[in-house]
């Protein structure tokens, strides 16, 4: 007995304990209250444009101003820049010389969805449809027979921008994409899951009443007439639109114990919300300048002028250096080389139903806290941004000192697949970066699941990183 006790004590001392975070929670109230705010945020904003709009409002309420409004900057100033309504950078100027680097947390606001094609509208079999082109990695069969809403903008040649949002209000109609009845699906059911639904068959059903008798394409005409009455547009205006179909399902508290959140687009809006609220809640001017990134186009490779690969972020940082009155040749490069970043993106949570794709010792689990990935990539770490051990130790120290529950994992088994984030783009600029986000079940599906415990730990984790 005595020997066992000694072994137990030694085990306590030496083993890395991986425990369920809920067992460590004394008061669930703070977590549940925070999750309520998150659910409201998710229901108010479902696309990158809506997220940026909502984030701007929240930031301005807390004293942030467009960097354009500042002639000069000093410690404590709170600034933002919005890039084409789709990505956003925010900063709180720190007390320390900026040359020593800044602390960045960066997430992305775009999520997998169905975009409308440039020429979307057609009639077939006396139904009016909109043709789509899927955005990001989706399992196409998941997007049929679910409620969908239409969000986005139509821009006229005179510059007028019409905002569209149909299907979120109870009084709004919703839309759906049909699928074949099982009775007649013999051939379809023999197909591989990935080919079960063809990309060209993801057509949104939007109308069935003809405008008049004996007129060809009368249902399409009726739909266009409705759009013209509502928005003053004609068919050609759809050429200059960005309309996105997203699930019309509401973000909700999930489980009998209400421990989880189910919502569309938690990849990566859960990291946007946690980083943004962490930044807005900073009360004392931090030592190092705190920078927050809300990026776009991550799901399709971060390209283009709103993606993380663009130089707009560098320009924002240069602008800070200019307005601090410290800029000089190579200073921006130096700042980047001395900077530290948490690349805030979701992680694949361990799903017992699909346990075979995960390696249990190196999976991240819902309810065990914020999930770090030292590296991502595929096969032999191909394409990975691999965080240096020194930096991992630094982040561990911050989290451990602040009692933040964290786990370090890999995205699935070695040869099963892989993924990436914006981490490598910032790491290429010379900063220390580690992926650090929330584990998710059913990632990229129309309805994704997260744990409220991890949500709150992410918020606390990003706060601690900035305050450090
Ligand atoms: Mn992501
Ligand atoms: Mn993703």
Coordinates of C-alpha atoms and ligand atoms in Angstrom, one line a residue:
X1 CA 0.0 0.0 0.0
X2 CA 2.7 2.4 1.0
X3 CA 4.6 1.8 -2.1
X4 CA 1.5 2.4 -4.3
X5 CA 1.0 5.7 -2.5
X6 CA 4.5 6.7 -3.3
X7 CA 4.0 5.7 -7.0
X8 CA 0.8 7.7 -7.1
X9 CA 2.6 10.7 -5.7
X10 CA 5.4 10.3 -8.2
X11 CA 2.9 10.0 -11.0
X12 CA 1.2 13.2 -9.8
X13 CA 4.5 14.9 -10.0
X14 CA 5.8 13.5 -13.3
X15 CA 2.8 12.9 -15.6
X16 CA 1.3 15.5 -17.9
X17 CA -2.3 15.5 -16.6
X18 CA -4.9 15.9 -19.3
X19 CA -8.1 16.6 -17.5
X20 CA -11.6 17.7 -18.4
X21 CA -11.7 21.4 -17.9
X22 CA -15.2 21.4 -16.5
X23 CA -13.9 19.6 -13.4
X24 CA -11.8 22.6 -12.7
X25 CA -14.6 25.1 -13.0
X26 CA -16.0 26.5 -9.7
X27 CA -18.5 28.8 -11.2
X28 CA -20.0 28.1 -14.6
X29 CA -21.9 31.5 -14.6
X30 CA -19.0 33.5 -16.2
X31 CA -18.6 30.9 -18.9
X32 CA -22.3 30.7 -19.7
X33 CA -22.7 34.5 -19.7
X34 CA -19.7 34.9 -22.1
X35 CA -21.1 32.2 -24.4
X36 CA -24.5 34.0 -24.5
X37 CA -22.7 37.1 -25.9
X38 CA -20.9 34.9 -28.4
X39 CA -24.2 33.3 -29.6
X40 CA -25.7 36.8 -30.1
X41 CA -22.6 37.9 -32.1
X42 CA -22.9 34.8 -34.3
X43 CA -26.5 35.5 -35.0
X44 CA -25.9 39.1 -35.8
X45 CA -23.1 38.4 -38.3
X46 CA -22.6 35.4 -40.6
X47 CA -20.3 36.7 -43.4
X48 CA -16.9 38.4 -43.4
X49 CA -18.6 41.8 -44.3
X50 CA -21.1 41.4 -41.5
X51 CA -18.4 40.4 -39.0
X52 CA -16.3 43.5 -39.9
X53 CA -19.3 45.7 -39.6
X54 CA -20.2 44.3 -36.2
X55 CA -16.6 44.4 -35.0
X56 CA -16.3 48.0 -36.0
X57 CA -19.4 48.9 -34.0
X58 CA -18.1 47.0 -31.0
X59 CA -14.7 48.6 -31.3
X60 CA -16.0 52.1 -31.6
X61 CA -18.3 51.6 -28.6
X62 CA -15.0 50.9 -26.7
X63 CA -13.1 54.0 -27.9
X64 CA -11.4 52.7 -31.0
X65 CA -11.1 55.1 -33.9
X66 CA -10.1 54.8 -37.6
X67 CA -6.3 55.4 -37.8
X68 CA -7.0 58.0 -40.4
X69 CA -8.4 60.3 -37.7
X70 CA -5.0 60.4 -35.9
X71 CA -2.3 62.8 -36.8
X72 CA 0.1 61.3 -34.2
X73 CA -0.1 58.2 -31.9
X74 CA 0.9 57.7 -28.3
X75 CA 0.7 54.8 -25.8
X76 CA -2.9 54.0 -25.0
X77 CA -4.4 55.1 -28.4
X78 CA -6.8 52.6 -29.9
X79 CA -6.9 52.4 -33.7
X80 CA -8.3 50.3 -36.5
X81 CA -8.2 50.1 -40.2
X82 CA -10.9 48.4 -42.4
X83 CA -9.7 46.9 -45.6
X84 CA -12.5 46.9 -48.3
X85 CA -15.2 46.0 -45.7
X86 CA -13.9 42.5 -45.5
X87 CA -10.8 42.4 -43.3
X88 CA -9.9 44.6 -40.3
X89 CA -6.8 45.3 -38.2
X90 CA -7.0 46.8 -34.7
X91 CA -4.3 48.0 -32.3
X92 CA -3.7 49.4 -28.8
X93 CA -0.4 51.3 -28.8
X94 CA 1.8 49.9 -26.0
X95 CA 4.1 51.7 -23.6
X96 CA 7.3 50.0 -24.8
X97 CA 9.3 51.1 -27.8
X98 CA 7.6 49.5 -30.8
X99 CA 11.0 48.4 -32.3
X100 CA 11.0 45.6 -29.7
X101 CA 8.0 44.1 -31.5
X102 CA 4.3 43.8 -31.0
X103 CA 1.9 41.0 -29.8
X104 CA -0.5 39.9 -32.5
X105 CA -3.6 37.7 -32.4
X106 CA -5.0 36.9 -35.8
X107 CA -8.2 35.1 -36.9
X108 CA -10.2 34.9 -40.1
X109 CA -13.8 35.9 -40.6
X110 CA -14.6 34.0 -43.8
X111 CA -16.2 30.6 -43.6
X112 CA -17.0 27.8 -46.1
X113 CA -20.3 28.7 -47.9
X114 CA -21.9 28.8 -51.4
X115 CA -21.3 31.9 -53.4
X116 CA -23.6 32.9 -56.3
X117 CA -22.1 32.7 -59.8
X118 CA -21.8 36.0 -61.7
X119 CA -24.7 34.9 -63.9
X120 CA -26.8 33.0 -61.4
X121 CA -30.4 33.3 -62.3
X122 CA -32.2 30.8 -64.6
X123 CA -35.5 29.0 -65.0
X124 CA -36.0 25.3 -65.4
X125 CA -39.2 23.3 -65.2
X126 CA -41.1 26.4 -64.1
X127 CA -38.8 26.9 -61.1
X128 CA -36.4 29.8 -60.7
X129 CA -33.0 29.0 -59.5
X130 CA -29.7 30.6 -58.5
X131 CA -26.5 28.9 -59.6
X132 CA -23.7 28.7 -57.0
X133 CA -20.0 28.1 -56.8
X134 CA -18.9 26.7 -53.4
X135 CA -16.3 28.6 -51.4
X136 CA -13.8 26.6 -49.3
X137 CA -13.6 23.0 -48.4
X138 CA -17.1 21.6 -48.1
X139 CA -18.8 18.2 -48.2
X140 CA -21.3 19.1 -50.9
X141 CA -24.0 16.7 -49.7
X142 CA -24.2 18.6 -46.4
X143 CA -25.6 21.7 -48.2
X144 CA -28.7 20.2 -49.7
X145 CA -32.1 20.2 -47.9
X146 CA -31.0 22.7 -45.2
X147 CA -32.4 26.2 -44.6
X148 CA -30.3 28.8 -46.4
X149 CA -30.2 32.6 -46.3
X150 CA -28.8 35.0 -48.8
X151 CA -26.3 37.6 -47.6
X152 CA -24.1 40.1 -49.4
X153 CA -24.0 43.2 -51.6
X154 CA -25.0 44.2 -55.1
X155 CA -23.1 47.2 -56.4
X156 CA -24.5 49.3 -59.2
X157 CA -22.4 51.1 -61.8
X158 CA -23.2 54.4 -60.1
X159 CA -21.5 53.1 -57.0
X160 CA -24.7 52.5 -55.0
X161 CA -24.2 49.5 -52.7
X162 CA -27.3 47.5 -51.9
X163 CA -27.0 45.2 -48.8
X164 CA -28.9 42.0 -49.0
X165 CA -29.9 39.8 -46.1
X166 CA -32.8 37.5 -46.6
X167 CA -33.7 34.5 -44.4
X168 CA -32.6 35.5 -40.9
X169 CA -35.7 37.2 -39.6
X170 CA -38.6 35.0 -38.6
X171 CA -40.8 36.9 -41.1
X172 CA -38.3 36.3 -44.0
X173 CA -38.6 33.5 -46.5
X174 CA -35.7 31.0 -46.5
X175 CA -34.3 29.0 -49.4
X176 CA -33.1 25.4 -49.9
X177 CA -31.3 23.2 -52.4
X178 CA -33.3 20.0 -53.2
X179 CA -32.0 16.5 -53.2
X180 CA -33.2 13.3 -54.8
X181 CA -35.8 11.1 -52.9
X182 CA -34.3 7.8 -51.7
X183 CA -36.9 5.9 -53.7
X184 CA -35.3 7.0 -57.0
X185 CA -31.7 7.5 -55.7
X186 CA -30.4 4.0 -56.6
X187 CA -27.7 5.3 -58.9
X188 CA -26.8 8.3 -56.7
X189 CA -26.4 6.0 -53.7
X190 CA -23.8 4.0 -55.5
X191 CA -21.6 7.0 -56.0
X192 CA -18.7 8.0 -53.8
X193 CA -19.7 10.4 -51.1
X194 CA -17.6 13.2 -52.6
X195 CA -19.4 12.8 -56.0
X196 CA -22.9 12.2 -54.5
X197 CA -23.9 15.8 -55.2
X198 CA -22.3 17.5 -58.1
X199 CA -21.0 21.1 -57.8
X200 CA -23.2 22.1 -60.7
X201 CA -26.3 20.7 -59.0
X202 CA -26.0 23.0 -56.0
X203 CA -28.7 25.3 -57.4
X204 CA -30.9 27.3 -55.0
X205 CA -34.6 27.1 -55.5
X206 CA -36.0 30.7 -55.2
X207 CA -39.4 30.9 -56.9
X208 CA -42.3 29.1 -58.7
X209 CA -45.0 31.7 -59.6
X210 CA -45.1 32.8 -63.3
X211 CA -45.4 36.5 -63.9
X212 CA -48.0 35.9 -66.6
X213 CA -49.5 33.2 -68.8
X214 CA -47.8 32.3 -72.1
X215 CA -44.6 34.2 -71.5
X216 CA -41.4 32.2 -71.8
X217 CA -39.3 32.3 -68.6
X218 CA -42.2 33.8 -66.7
X219 CA -41.0 32.5 -63.3
X220 CA -37.6 34.1 -63.8
X221 CA -39.3 37.3 -64.8
X222 CA -41.4 37.3 -61.7
X223 CA -38.4 36.8 -59.5
X224 CA -36.5 39.6 -61.3
X225 CA -39.6 41.8 -60.9
X226 CA -39.6 41.2 -57.2
X227 CA -35.9 42.0 -57.0
X228 CA -36.4 45.1 -59.0
X229 CA -39.2 46.3 -56.7
X230 CA -37.2 45.5 -53.6
X231 CA -33.7 46.6 -54.6
X232 CA -34.1 48.6 -57.8
X233 CA -31.8 46.2 -59.7
X234 CA -32.0 44.4 -63.0
X235 CA -30.4 41.1 -64.0
X236 CA -27.2 42.7 -65.2
X237 CA -26.5 44.2 -61.8
X238 CA -25.9 40.7 -60.4
X239 CA -22.7 40.7 -62.4
X240 CA -21.2 43.1 -59.8
X241 CA -22.5 41.4 -56.7
X242 CA -21.1 39.3 -53.9
X243 CA -23.9 37.2 -52.6
X244 CA -23.3 34.3 -50.2
X245 CA -25.6 31.5 -49.2
X246 CA -25.1 30.5 -45.6
X247 CA -27.2 28.3 -43.3
X248 CA -30.2 30.0 -42.0
X249 CA -30.0 28.1 -38.7
X250 CA -29.4 30.1 -35.6
X251 CA -26.4 29.7 -33.3
X252 CA -27.8 27.9 -30.2
X253 CA -26.7 26.6 -26.8
X254 CA -26.3 22.8 -27.1
X255 CA -26.7 19.8 -24.9
X256 CA -28.9 19.1 -21.9
X257 CA -26.1 20.6 -19.8
X258 CA -25.8 23.5 -22.2
X259 CA -22.1 22.9 -22.3
X260 CA -21.7 23.5 -26.0
X261 CA -22.5 25.9 -28.8
X262 CA -23.7 24.8 -32.2
X263 CA -23.5 27.4 -35.0
X264 CA -22.6 28.0 -38.6
X265 CA -19.1 29.4 -39.3
X266 CA -17.5 28.9 -35.9
X267 CA -14.4 28.3 -38.1
X268 CA -13.1 30.9 -37.5
X269 CA -15.6 33.4 -36.1
X270 CA -15.2 31.8 -32.6
X271 CA -11.6 33.0 -32.7
X272 CA -12.6 36.4 -34.1
X273 CA -15.1 36.9 -31.2
X274 CA -12.6 35.7 -28.5
X275 CA -9.7 37.8 -29.8
X276 CA -11.9 40.9 -30.4
X277 CA -13.5 40.8 -26.9
X278 CA -10.1 40.1 -25.3
X279 CA -8.7 43.2 -27.0
X280 CA -11.7 45.4 -26.2
X281 CA -11.5 44.4 -22.6
X282 CA -7.9 45.5 -22.1
X283 CA -8.1 48.3 -19.5
X284 CA -4.5 49.2 -18.8
X285 CA -2.2 50.2 -21.6
X286 CA -0.2 47.1 -22.4
X287 CA 3.6 47.1 -22.5
X288 CA 3.8 45.8 -26.0
X289 CA 1.5 47.1 -28.7
X290 CA -1.5 44.8 -29.0
X291 CA -2.5 44.0 -32.6
X292 CA -5.6 42.1 -33.6
X293 CA -6.2 40.8 -37.1
X294 CA -9.5 39.8 -38.7
X295 CA -8.5 38.4 -42.0
X296 CA -10.4 37.2 -45.1
X297 CA -10.0 34.5 -47.7
X298 CA -8.3 32.1 -45.4
X299 CA -10.5 29.3 -46.6
X300 CA -9.3 29.6 -50.2
X301 CA -5.6 30.3 -49.5
X302 CA -5.4 33.8 -48.1
X303 CA -4.9 35.3 -51.6
X304 CA -6.1 38.7 -52.9
X305 CA -6.1 42.1 -51.4
X306 CA -8.3 41.2 -48.4
X307 CA -6.4 37.9 -47.7
X308 CA -3.5 37.7 -45.2
X309 CA -1.0 37.5 -48.2
X310 CA -1.8 41.1 -49.2
X311 CA 0.4 43.9 -48.1
X312 CA -2.4 45.9 -46.6
X313 CA -1.5 44.7 -43.1
X314 CA 2.1 45.9 -43.6
X315 CA 0.8 49.3 -44.7
X316 CA -1.3 49.5 -41.5
X317 CA 1.7 48.7 -39.4
X318 CA 3.8 51.3 -41.3
X319 CA 1.1 53.8 -40.7
X320 CA 1.5 53.2 -36.9
X321 CA 5.2 53.7 -37.1
X322 CA 4.7 56.9 -39.1
X323 CA 2.2 58.3 -36.7
X324 CA 4.4 57.3 -33.7
X325 CA 7.1 59.5 -35.4
X326 CA 9.6 56.7 -35.1
X327 CA 9.7 55.3 -38.7
X328 CA 13.1 54.8 -40.4
X329 CA 14.5 52.4 -43.0
X330 CA 14.0 48.7 -42.2
X331 CA 12.1 49.5 -39.0
X332 CA 8.9 47.6 -40.1
X333 CA 11.0 44.5 -40.9
X334 CA 12.7 44.8 -37.5
X335 CA 9.3 45.2 -35.7
X336 CA 8.1 42.0 -37.5
X337 CA 11.2 40.1 -36.5
X338 CA 10.7 41.0 -32.9
X339 CA 7.0 40.3 -32.9
X340 CA 5.0 37.4 -31.4
X341 CA 1.8 36.0 -32.7
X342 CA -1.0 33.6 -31.8
X343 CA -2.6 32.5 -35.1
X344 CA -6.1 32.1 -33.8
X345 CA -7.8 29.4 -35.8
X346 CA -9.9 26.4 -34.9
X347 CA -8.6 22.9 -34.4
X348 CA -10.2 19.5 -35.2
X349 CA -11.7 18.3 -32.0
X350 CA -11.5 14.5 -31.2
X351 CA -14.8 12.9 -32.2
X352 CA -15.3 9.4 -30.7
X353 CA -17.6 8.5 -33.7
X354 CA -14.7 9.1 -36.0
X355 CA -11.9 8.2 -33.6
X356 CA -9.9 6.3 -36.3
X357 CA -8.6 9.6 -37.9
X358 CA -7.1 10.8 -34.7
X359 CA -4.2 9.7 -32.6
X360 CA -5.5 10.0 -29.1
X361 CA -2.3 11.2 -27.4
X362 CA -2.0 14.1 -29.9
X363 CA -5.6 15.0 -30.5
X364 CA -7.4 18.1 -29.1
X365 CA -10.5 17.5 -27.0
X366 CA -13.5 19.6 -26.5
X367 CA -13.5 20.8 -22.9
X368 CA -9.8 20.6 -22.3
X369 CA -9.1 24.3 -23.1
X370 CA -7.5 26.3 -25.9
X371 CA -5.8 24.1 -28.5
X372 CA -2.3 24.8 -29.7
X373 CA -0.8 23.3 -32.8
X374 CA 3.0 23.5 -32.8
X375 CA 2.8 22.8 -36.5
X376 CA 0.1 22.0 -39.1
X377 CA 0.8 20.8 -42.7
X378 CA 0.3 17.4 -44.3
X379 CA 2.3 14.2 -44.5
X380 CA 6.0 15.0 -43.6
X381 CA 4.8 18.4 -42.2
X382 CA 4.6 19.7 -45.8
X383 CA 3.6 23.3 -45.8
X384 CA 3.8 23.6 -42.0
X385 CA 4.8 26.7 -40.0
X386 CA 6.5 24.9 -37.1
X387 CA 6.7 27.0 -33.9
X388 CA 10.1 27.1 -32.3
X389 CA 10.3 25.2 -28.9
X390 CA 11.6 28.4 -27.3
X391 CA 8.4 30.2 -28.3
X392 CA 6.2 27.3 -27.3
X393 CA 7.8 27.5 -23.8
X394 CA 7.1 31.2 -23.6
X395 CA 3.4 30.7 -24.4
X396 CA 3.2 27.8 -22.0
X397 CA 4.6 30.0 -19.3
X398 CA 2.0 32.7 -20.0
X399 CA -0.8 30.2 -19.9
X400 CA 0.4 28.4 -16.8
X401 CA 1.0 31.5 -14.9
X402 CA -2.5 32.7 -15.7
X403 CA -4.1 29.3 -15.1
X404 CA -5.3 29.0 -18.7
X405 CA -6.3 25.4 -19.6
X406 CA -4.5 24.5 -22.8
X407 CA -3.6 21.4 -24.9
X408 CA -1.1 20.9 -27.7
X409 CA -2.1 18.7 -30.5
X410 CA -1.9 17.7 -34.1
X411 CA -4.6 17.8 -36.8
X412 CA -5.3 14.1 -37.1
X413 CA -3.1 11.1 -37.7
X414 CA 0.2 11.5 -39.5
X415 CA -0.8 10.2 -42.9
X416 CA -4.5 10.9 -42.8
X417 CA -4.7 14.5 -44.1
X418 CA -3.7 17.9 -42.9
X419 CA -4.4 21.6 -43.1
X420 CA -3.0 25.1 -42.7
X421 CA -3.8 28.6 -41.4
X422 CA -2.5 32.1 -41.8
X423 CA 0.4 31.2 -39.4
X424 CA 3.1 30.8 -42.1
X425 CA 2.4 34.1 -43.7
X426 CA 3.3 36.1 -40.5
X427 CA 6.1 33.6 -39.7
X428 CA 7.6 34.4 -43.1
X429 CA 7.9 38.0 -42.0
X430 CA 10.1 36.8 -39.2
X431 CA 7.8 36.7 -36.2
X432 CA 7.3 33.9 -33.7
X433 CA 4.0 32.3 -34.5
X434 CA 2.0 29.4 -33.0
X435 CA -1.5 28.2 -34.0
X436 CA -3.8 28.6 -31.0
X437 CA -7.6 28.2 -31.2
X438 CA -10.7 26.3 -30.2
X439 CA -11.3 22.6 -31.0
X440 CA -14.4 22.1 -33.2
X441 CA -16.6 19.1 -34.1
X442 CA -18.0 18.8 -37.7
X443 CA -15.6 21.5 -38.9
X444 CA -16.7 23.1 -42.2
X445 CA -20.2 21.6 -41.9
X446 CA -23.2 23.9 -41.9
X447 CA -23.5 23.4 -38.2
X448 CA -20.3 23.2 -36.1
X449 CA -19.9 22.3 -32.5
X450 CA -17.7 23.8 -29.8
X451 CA -17.4 23.7 -26.0
X452 CA -18.2 26.8 -24.0
X453 CA -15.3 25.9 -21.7
X454 CA -12.8 26.2 -24.6
X455 CA -14.5 29.3 -25.9
X456 CA -13.9 31.0 -22.5
X457 CA -10.3 29.7 -22.2
X458 CA -9.5 31.2 -25.7
X459 CA -10.8 34.5 -24.5
X460 CA -8.7 34.3 -21.3
X461 CA -5.7 33.0 -23.2
X462 CA -5.6 35.8 -25.8
X463 CA -6.1 38.3 -22.9
X464 CA -3.2 36.9 -21.0
X465 CA -1.0 37.0 -24.1
X466 CA -1.7 40.7 -24.7
X467 CA -1.4 41.7 -21.1
X468 CA 1.9 39.9 -20.7
Ligands
LIG1 MN1 -10.0 28.3 -40.0
LIG2 MN1 -11.4 26.3 -42.2

